[in-house]
Tab-separated table of C-alpha atoms in Angstrom:
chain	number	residue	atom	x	y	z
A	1	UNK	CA	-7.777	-17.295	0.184
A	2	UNK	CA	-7.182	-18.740	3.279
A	3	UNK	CA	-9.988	-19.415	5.729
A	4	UNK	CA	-8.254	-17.407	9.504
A	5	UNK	CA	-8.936	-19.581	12.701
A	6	UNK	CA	-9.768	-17.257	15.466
A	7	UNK	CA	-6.350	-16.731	16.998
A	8	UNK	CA	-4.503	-16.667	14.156
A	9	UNK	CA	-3.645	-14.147	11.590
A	10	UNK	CA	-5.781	-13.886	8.249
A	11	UNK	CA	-3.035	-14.190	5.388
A	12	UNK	CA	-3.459	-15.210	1.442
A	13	UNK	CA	-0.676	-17.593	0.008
A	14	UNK	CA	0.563	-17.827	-3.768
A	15	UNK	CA	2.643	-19.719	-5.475
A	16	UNK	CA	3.960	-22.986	-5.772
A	17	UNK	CA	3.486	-25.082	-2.617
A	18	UNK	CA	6.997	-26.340	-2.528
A	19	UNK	CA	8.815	-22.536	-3.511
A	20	UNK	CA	10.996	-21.052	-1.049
A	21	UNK	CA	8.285	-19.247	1.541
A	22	UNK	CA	8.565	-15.612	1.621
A	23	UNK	CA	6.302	-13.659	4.428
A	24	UNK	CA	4.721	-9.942	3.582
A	25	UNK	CA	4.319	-7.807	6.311
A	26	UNK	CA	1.557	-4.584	6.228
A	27	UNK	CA	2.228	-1.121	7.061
A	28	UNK	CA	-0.361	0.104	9.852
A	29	UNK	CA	-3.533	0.997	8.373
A	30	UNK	CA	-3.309	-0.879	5.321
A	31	UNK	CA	-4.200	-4.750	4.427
A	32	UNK	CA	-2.579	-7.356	2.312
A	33	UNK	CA	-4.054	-5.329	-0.859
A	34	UNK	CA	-0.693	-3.457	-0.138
A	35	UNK	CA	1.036	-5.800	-1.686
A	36	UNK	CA	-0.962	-5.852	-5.020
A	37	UNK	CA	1.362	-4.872	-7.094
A	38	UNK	CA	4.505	-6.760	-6.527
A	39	UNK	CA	3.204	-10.312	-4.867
A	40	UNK	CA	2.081	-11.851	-8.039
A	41	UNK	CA	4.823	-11.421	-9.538
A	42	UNK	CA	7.062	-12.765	-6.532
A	43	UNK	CA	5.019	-15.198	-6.213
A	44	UNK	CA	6.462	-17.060	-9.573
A	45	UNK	CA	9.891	-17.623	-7.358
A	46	UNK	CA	8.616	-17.937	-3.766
A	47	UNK	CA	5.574	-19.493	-2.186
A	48	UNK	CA	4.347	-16.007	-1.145
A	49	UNK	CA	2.214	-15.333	2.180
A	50	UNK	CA	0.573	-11.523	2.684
A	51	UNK	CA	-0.549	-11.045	6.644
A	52	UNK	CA	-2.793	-8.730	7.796
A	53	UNK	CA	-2.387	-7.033	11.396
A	54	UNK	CA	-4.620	-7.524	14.055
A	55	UNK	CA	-8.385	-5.795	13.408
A	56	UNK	CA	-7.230	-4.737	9.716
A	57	UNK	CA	-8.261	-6.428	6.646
A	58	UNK	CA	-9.718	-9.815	7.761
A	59	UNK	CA	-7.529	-10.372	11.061
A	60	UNK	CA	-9.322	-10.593	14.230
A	61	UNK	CA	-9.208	-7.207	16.171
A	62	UNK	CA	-9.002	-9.495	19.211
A	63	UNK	CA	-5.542	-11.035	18.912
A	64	UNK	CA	-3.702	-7.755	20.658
A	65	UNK	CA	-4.750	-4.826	23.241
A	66	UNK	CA	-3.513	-2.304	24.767
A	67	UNK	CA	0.357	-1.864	25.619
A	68	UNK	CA	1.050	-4.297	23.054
A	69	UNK	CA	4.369	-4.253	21.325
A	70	UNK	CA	6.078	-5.432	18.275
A	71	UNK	CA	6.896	-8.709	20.202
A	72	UNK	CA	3.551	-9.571	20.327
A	73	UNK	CA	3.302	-9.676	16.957
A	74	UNK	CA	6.148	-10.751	16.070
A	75	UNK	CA	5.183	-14.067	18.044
A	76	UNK	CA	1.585	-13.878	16.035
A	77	UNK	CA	3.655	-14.146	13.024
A	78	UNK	CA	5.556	-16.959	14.301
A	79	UNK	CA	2.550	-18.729	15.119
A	80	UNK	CA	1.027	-17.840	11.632
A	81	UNK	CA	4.169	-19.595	10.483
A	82	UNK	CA	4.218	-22.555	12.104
A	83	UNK	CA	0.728	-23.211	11.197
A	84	UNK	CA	2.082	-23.168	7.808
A	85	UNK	CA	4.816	-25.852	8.453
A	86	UNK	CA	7.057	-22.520	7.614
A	87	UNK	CA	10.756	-23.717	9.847
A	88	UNK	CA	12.703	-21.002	8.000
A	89	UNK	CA	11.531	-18.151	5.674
A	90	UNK	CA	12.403	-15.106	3.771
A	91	UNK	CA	10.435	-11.847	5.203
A	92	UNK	CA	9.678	-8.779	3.827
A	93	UNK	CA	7.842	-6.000	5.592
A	94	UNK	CA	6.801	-2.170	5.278
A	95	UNK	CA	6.890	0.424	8.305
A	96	UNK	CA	5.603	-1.649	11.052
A	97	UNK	CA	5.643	-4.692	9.353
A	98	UNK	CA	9.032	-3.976	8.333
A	99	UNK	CA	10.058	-3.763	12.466
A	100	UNK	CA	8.377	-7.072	12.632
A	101	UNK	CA	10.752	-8.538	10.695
A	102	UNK	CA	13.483	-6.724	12.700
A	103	UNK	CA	12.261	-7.975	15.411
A	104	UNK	CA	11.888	-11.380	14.023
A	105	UNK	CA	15.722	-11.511	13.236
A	106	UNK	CA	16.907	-10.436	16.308
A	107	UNK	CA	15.280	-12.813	17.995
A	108	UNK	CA	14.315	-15.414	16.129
A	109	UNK	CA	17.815	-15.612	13.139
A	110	UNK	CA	17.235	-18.897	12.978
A	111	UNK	CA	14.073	-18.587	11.398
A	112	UNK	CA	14.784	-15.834	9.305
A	113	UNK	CA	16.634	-16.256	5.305
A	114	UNK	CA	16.906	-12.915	4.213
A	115	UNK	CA	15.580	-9.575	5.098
A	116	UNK	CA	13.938	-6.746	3.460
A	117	UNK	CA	12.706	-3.696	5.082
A	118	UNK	CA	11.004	-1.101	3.122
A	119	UNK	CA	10.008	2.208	4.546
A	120	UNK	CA	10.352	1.794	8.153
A	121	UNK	CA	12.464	2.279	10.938
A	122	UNK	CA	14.147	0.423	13.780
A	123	UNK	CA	12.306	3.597	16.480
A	124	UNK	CA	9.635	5.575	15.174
A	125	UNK	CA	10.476	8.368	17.331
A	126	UNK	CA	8.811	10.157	20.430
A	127	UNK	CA	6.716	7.666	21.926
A	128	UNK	CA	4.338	10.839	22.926
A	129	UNK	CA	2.292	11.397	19.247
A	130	UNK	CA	2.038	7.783	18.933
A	131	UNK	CA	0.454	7.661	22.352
A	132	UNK	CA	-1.815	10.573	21.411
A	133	UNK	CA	-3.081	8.963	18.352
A	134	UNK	CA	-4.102	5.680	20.464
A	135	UNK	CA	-5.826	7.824	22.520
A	136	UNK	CA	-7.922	9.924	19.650
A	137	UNK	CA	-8.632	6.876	17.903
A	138	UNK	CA	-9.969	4.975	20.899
A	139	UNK	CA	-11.940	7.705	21.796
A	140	UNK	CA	-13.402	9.216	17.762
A	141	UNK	CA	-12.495	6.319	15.828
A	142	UNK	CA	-10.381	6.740	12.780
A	143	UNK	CA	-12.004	9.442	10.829
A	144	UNK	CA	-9.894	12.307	11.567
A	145	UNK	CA	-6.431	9.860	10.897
A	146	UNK	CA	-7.922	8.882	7.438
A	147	UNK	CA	-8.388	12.515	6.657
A	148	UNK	CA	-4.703	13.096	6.609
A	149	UNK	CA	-3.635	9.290	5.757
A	150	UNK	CA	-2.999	10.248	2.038
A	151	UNK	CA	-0.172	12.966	2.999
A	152	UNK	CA	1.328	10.497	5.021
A	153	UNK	CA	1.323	7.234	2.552
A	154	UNK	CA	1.350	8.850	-1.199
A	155	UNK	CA	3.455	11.521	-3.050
A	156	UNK	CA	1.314	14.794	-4.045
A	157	UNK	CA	-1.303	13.609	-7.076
A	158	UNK	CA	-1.058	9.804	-6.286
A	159	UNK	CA	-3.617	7.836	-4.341
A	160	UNK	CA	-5.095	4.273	-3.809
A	161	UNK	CA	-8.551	4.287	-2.906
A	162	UNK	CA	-8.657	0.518	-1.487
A	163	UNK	CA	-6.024	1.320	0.566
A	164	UNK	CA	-7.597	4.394	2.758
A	165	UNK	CA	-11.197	2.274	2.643
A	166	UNK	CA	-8.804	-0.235	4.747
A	167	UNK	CA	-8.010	2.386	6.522
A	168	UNK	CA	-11.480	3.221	7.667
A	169	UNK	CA	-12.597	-0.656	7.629
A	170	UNK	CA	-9.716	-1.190	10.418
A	171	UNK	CA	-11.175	-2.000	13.867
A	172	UNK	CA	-10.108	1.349	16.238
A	173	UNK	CA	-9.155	-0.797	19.109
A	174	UNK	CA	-6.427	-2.838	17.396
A	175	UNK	CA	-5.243	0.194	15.626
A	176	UNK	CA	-4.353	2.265	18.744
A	177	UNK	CA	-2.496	-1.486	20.238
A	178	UNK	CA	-0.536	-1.246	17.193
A	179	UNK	CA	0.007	2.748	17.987
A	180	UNK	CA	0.998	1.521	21.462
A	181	UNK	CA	3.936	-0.909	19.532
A	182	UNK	CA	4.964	1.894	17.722
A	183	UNK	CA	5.185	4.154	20.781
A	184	UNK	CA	7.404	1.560	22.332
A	185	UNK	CA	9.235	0.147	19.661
A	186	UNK	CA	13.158	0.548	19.544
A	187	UNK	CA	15.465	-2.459	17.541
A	188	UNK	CA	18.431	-0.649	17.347
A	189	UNK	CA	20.327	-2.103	20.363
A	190	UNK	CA	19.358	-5.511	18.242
A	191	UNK	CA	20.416	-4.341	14.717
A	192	UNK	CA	24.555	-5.712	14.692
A	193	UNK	CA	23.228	-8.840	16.247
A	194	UNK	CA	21.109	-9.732	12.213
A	195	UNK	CA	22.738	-12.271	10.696
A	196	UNK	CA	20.135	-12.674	7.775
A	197	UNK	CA	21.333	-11.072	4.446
A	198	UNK	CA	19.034	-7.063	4.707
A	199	UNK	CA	17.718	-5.150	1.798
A	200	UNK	CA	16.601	-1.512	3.211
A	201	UNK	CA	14.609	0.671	0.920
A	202	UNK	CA	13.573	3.818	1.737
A	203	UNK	CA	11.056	6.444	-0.200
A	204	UNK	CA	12.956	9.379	-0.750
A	205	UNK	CA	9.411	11.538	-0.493
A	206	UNK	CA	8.547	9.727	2.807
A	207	UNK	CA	7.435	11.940	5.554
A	208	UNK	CA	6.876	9.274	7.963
A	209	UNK	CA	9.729	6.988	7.908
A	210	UNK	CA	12.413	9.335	6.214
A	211	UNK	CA	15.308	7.891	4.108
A	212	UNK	CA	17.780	8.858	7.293
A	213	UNK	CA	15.766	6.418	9.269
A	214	UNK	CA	16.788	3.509	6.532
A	215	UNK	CA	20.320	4.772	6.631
A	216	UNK	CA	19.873	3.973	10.217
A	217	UNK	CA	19.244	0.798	9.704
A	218	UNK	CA	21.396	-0.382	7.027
A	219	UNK	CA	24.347	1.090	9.176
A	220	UNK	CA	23.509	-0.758	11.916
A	221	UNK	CA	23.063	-4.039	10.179
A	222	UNK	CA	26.363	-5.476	9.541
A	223	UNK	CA	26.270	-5.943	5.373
A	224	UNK	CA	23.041	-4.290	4.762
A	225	UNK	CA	21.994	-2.850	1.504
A	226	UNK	CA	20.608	0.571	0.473
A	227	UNK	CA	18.090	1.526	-1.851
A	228	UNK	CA	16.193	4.839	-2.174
A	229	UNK	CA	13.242	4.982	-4.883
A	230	UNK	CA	12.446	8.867	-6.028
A	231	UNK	CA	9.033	9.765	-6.389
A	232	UNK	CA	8.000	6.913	-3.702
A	233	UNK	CA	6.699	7.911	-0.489
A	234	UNK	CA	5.271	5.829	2.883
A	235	UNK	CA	3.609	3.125	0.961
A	236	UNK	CA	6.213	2.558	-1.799
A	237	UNK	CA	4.950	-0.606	-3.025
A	238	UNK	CA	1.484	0.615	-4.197
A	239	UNK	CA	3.197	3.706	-5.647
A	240	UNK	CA	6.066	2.342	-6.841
A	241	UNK	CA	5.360	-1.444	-7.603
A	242	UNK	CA	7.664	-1.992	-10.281
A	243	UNK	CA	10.466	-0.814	-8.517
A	244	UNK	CA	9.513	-2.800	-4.979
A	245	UNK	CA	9.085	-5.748	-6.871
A	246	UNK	CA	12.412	-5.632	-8.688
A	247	UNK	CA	14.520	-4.537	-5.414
A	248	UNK	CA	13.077	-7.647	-3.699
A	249	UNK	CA	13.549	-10.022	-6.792
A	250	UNK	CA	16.886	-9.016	-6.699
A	251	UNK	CA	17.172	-9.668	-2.938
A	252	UNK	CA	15.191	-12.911	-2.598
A	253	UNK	CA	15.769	-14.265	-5.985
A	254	UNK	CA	17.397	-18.089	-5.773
A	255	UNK	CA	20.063	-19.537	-7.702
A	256	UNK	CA	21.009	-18.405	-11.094
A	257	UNK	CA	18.925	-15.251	-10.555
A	258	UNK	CA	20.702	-13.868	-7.734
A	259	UNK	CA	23.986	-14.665	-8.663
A	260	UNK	CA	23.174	-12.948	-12.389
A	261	UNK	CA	21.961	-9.852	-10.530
A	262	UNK	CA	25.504	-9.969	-8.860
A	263	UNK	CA	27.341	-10.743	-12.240
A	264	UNK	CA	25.224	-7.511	-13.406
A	265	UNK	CA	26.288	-5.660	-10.731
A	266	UNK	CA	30.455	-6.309	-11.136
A	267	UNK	CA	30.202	-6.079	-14.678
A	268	UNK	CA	28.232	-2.907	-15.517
A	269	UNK	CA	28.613	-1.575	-11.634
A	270	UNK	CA	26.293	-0.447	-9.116
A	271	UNK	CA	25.451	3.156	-10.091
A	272	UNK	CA	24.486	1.333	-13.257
A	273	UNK	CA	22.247	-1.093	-12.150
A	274	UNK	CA	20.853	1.547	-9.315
A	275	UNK	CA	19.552	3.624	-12.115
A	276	UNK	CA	18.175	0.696	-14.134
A	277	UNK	CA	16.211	-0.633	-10.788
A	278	UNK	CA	15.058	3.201	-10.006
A	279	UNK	CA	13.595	3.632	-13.671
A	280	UNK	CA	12.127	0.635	-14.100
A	281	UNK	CA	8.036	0.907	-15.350
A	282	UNK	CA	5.729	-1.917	-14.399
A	283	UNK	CA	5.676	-2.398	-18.394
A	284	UNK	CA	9.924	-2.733	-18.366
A	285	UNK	CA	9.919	-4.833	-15.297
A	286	UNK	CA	9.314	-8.063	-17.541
A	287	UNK	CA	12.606	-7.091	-19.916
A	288	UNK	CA	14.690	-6.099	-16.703
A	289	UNK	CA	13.661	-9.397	-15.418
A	290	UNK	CA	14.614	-11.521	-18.168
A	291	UNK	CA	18.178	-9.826	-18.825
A	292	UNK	CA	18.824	-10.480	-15.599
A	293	UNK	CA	17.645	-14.069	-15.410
A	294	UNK	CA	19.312	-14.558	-19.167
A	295	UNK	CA	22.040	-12.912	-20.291
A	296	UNK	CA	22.834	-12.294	-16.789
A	297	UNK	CA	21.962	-15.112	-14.993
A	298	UNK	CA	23.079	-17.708	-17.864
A	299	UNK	CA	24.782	-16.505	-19.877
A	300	UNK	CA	27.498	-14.068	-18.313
A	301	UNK	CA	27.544	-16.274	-15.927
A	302	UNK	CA	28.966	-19.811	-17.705
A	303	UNK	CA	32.431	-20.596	-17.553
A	304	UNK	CA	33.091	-20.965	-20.382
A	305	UNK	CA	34.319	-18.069	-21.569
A	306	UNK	CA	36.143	-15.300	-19.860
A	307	UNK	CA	34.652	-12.257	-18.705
A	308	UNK	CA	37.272	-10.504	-21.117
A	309	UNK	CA	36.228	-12.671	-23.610
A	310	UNK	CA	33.094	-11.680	-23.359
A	311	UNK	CA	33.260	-8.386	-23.313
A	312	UNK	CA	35.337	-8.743	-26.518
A	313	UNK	CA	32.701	-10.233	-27.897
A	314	UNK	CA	30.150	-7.871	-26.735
A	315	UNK	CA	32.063	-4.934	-28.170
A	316	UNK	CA	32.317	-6.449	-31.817
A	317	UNK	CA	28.299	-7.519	-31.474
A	318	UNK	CA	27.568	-3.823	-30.941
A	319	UNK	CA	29.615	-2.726	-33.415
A	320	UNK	CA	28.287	-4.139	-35.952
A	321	UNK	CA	24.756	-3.263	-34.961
A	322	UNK	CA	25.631	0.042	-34.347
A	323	UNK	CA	24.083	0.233	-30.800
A	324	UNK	CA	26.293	2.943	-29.527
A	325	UNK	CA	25.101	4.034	-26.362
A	326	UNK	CA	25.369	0.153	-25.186
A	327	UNK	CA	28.651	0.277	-26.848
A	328	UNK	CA	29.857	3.493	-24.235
A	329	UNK	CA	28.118	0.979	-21.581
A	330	UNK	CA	30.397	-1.943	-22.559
A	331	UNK	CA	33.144	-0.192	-22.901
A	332	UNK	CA	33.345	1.068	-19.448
A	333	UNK	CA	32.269	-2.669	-18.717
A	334	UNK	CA	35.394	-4.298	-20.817
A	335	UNK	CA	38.130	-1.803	-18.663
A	336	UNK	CA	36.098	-3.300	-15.606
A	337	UNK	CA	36.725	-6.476	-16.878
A	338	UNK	CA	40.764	-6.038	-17.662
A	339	UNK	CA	40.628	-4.932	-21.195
A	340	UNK	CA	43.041	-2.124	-21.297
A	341	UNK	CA	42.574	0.779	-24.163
A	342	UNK	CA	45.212	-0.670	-26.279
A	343	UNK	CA	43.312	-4.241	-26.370
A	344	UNK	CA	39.664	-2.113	-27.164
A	345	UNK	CA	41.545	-0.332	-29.764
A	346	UNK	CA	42.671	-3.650	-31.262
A	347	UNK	CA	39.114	-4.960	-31.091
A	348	UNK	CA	37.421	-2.201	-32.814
A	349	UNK	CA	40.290	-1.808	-35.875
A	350	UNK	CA	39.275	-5.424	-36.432
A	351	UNK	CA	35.822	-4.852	-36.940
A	352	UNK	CA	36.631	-2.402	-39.594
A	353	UNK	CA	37.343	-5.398	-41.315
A	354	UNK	CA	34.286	-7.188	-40.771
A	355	UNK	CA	31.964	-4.805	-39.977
A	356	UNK	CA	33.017	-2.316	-42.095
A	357	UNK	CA	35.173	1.217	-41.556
A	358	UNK	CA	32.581	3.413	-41.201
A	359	UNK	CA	30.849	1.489	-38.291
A	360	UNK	CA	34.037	1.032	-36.750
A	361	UNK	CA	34.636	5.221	-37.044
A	362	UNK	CA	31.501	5.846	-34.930
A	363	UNK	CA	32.792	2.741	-32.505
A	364	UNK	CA	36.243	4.545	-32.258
A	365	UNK	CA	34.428	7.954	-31.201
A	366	UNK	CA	32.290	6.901	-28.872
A	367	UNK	CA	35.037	4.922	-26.927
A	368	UNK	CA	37.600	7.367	-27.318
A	369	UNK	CA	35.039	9.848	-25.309
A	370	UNK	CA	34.722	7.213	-22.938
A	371	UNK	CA	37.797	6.377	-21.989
A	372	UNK	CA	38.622	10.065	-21.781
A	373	UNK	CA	35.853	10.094	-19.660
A	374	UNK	CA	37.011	7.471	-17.350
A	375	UNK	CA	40.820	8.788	-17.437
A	376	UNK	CA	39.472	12.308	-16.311
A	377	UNK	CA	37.317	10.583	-13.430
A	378	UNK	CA	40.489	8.765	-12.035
A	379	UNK	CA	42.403	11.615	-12.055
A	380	UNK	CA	40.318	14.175	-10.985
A	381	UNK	CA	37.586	12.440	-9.508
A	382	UNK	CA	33.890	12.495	-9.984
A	383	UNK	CA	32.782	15.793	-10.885
């Protein structure tokens, strides 16, 4: 934990001193226990740093008033930054921490690596309600917002208790300033100006920042990304950790990692690895990890051998273990490749041979459906 001078903002930093930095960014409201659930495990990649917004969780209230805008904090992050000997740096952010880092690369791309932006929006609407709640909160406090804060942030039958006691810990006066940068907030002039690589994810359940206001963004970003989670809502990354954190080690990951997510990606193709991102458990986010670090990352990705050579190999492997619905994977994954039917066909008679006939019957069934499959789809298109 890091002890906050007065003018700067409170933040906690993990991970190896000399990792590439990567800066979390709060949703109003909430702290850096937002992050819980997916900075520890970033942190094993990136030296990660968690903020926390003016008068919330242990920033001083007194660093923003009223008519502030997301500017003004983007320069406190700056600042923050700088104190940290941080030139460049990757940023992630949620709602308005997620404009933040808009903000941050439209102005500032040269400090900027990549992007992500989860559940937020480049204009949060009518500047009128936002205005309204600035005034209700500097005049009652922020009782009446916490009593509906859990409708906003969480799916029906999920909550996080720390989070809405941050809610009512957060000083009134720098939550309506932060309501007054909401009010006034619009990137989108600024969005095909981002040069830094963007990762949007959206909640599909989010009533606050709906998935049309991510499509926004990634439209307006030239080479954005998409991702909506199901079952995730405003404050996806303490509902839906797992899949956060895996999104964003996809995005930020360095070196062999990334370029094995990519390998992933033109091998078993995106709707694939979509689905395998959207179900993944915080108890599978270890395995989806390490294929993609391993076989992916390493291993699909040496020279060595071809990519059909690989999938050749792949093919027989399953064959002889009988792992058939990996086998209808791979399949589609060897045509992707350049294996035409004819060269599968070859491969599995000769593991009749080695692997035995019946092993190679069930192999022949299963990609005979699948290339009918695939036939059908390129004809007729997807049904």
């Amino acid at each position: 934990m890091t002890t906050t001078p007065a003018r700067l903002l409170h933040h906690h930093a993990e991970g190896p001193a000399s990792a590439p930095p990567l800066l979390l960014g709060p949703s109003l409201g909430t702290s850096t226990a937002l992050w819980d659930g997916v900075a520890p495990e970033l942190s094993a990649a990136h030296r990660v740093v968690r903020w926390d917004l003016p008068g919330h969780g242990g920033s001083p209230a007194g660093l923003i008033g009223p008519g502030a805008d997301v500017a003004d904090l983007g320069a406190l992050v700056l600042t923050l930054a700088d104190s940290l000997s941080l030139d460049r740096f990757s940023y992630a952010g949620v709602s308005l921490g997620g404009a933040v880092g808009l903000w941050l690369a439209v102005h500032h791309p040269e400090r900027v690596d990549r992007l992500a932006v989860v559940c937020s929006s480049a204009h949060f609407g009518d500047p009128g309600p936002w205005r309204e709640r600035a005034a209700l909160v500097r005049a009652e406090g922020l009782g009446k917002v916490a009593e509906s804060a859990a409708g906003r942030w969480f799916t029906p039958g999920f909550t996080e208790p720390r989070l809405l006691d941050d809610l009512l810990g957060t000083d009134p006066a720098a939550y309506a300033a932060c309501c007054d940068a909401l009010a006034e907030c619009d990137l989108r002039p600024g969005l095909p100006g981002i040069q830094a690589p963007t990762l949007v994810v959206a909640g599909r359940d989010d009533p606050a920042t709906p998935p049309a206001h991510a499509r926004e963004i990634a439209d307006g970003i030239p080479g954005a990304a998409l991702t909506e989670l199901p079952h995730a809502s405003h404050l996806a990354p303490a509902e839906r950790p797992e899949a956060v954190r895996e999104a964003l080690r996809a995005h930020f990951a360095p070196g062999e990692r990334g370029s094995g997510t990519a390998v992933r990606r033109e091998v078993l193709g995106d709707a694939h690895v979509d689905r395998a991102q959207a179900a993944t458990s915080e108890f599978t986010a270890p395995f989806q990890d390490f294929i993609s670090r391993y076989a992916w990352g390493e291993i699909w990705t040496d020279p060595t051998l071809s990519r059909r050579e690989r999938s050749l190999i792949t093919l027989t492997a399953l064959v002889a273990h009988g792992h058939h619905d990996e086998l209808a994977m791979h399949v589609r994954a060897a045509v992707r490749n350049g294996l035409s039917p004819r060269e599968i066909g070859a491969a599995l008679l000769q593991t009749g041979v080695y692997c035995g006939v019946p092993a190679a019957n069930s192999a022949f069934a299963v990609a005979d459906r699948v290339l009918a499959e695939m036939a059908r789809t390129e004809r007729d298109g997807p049904r």
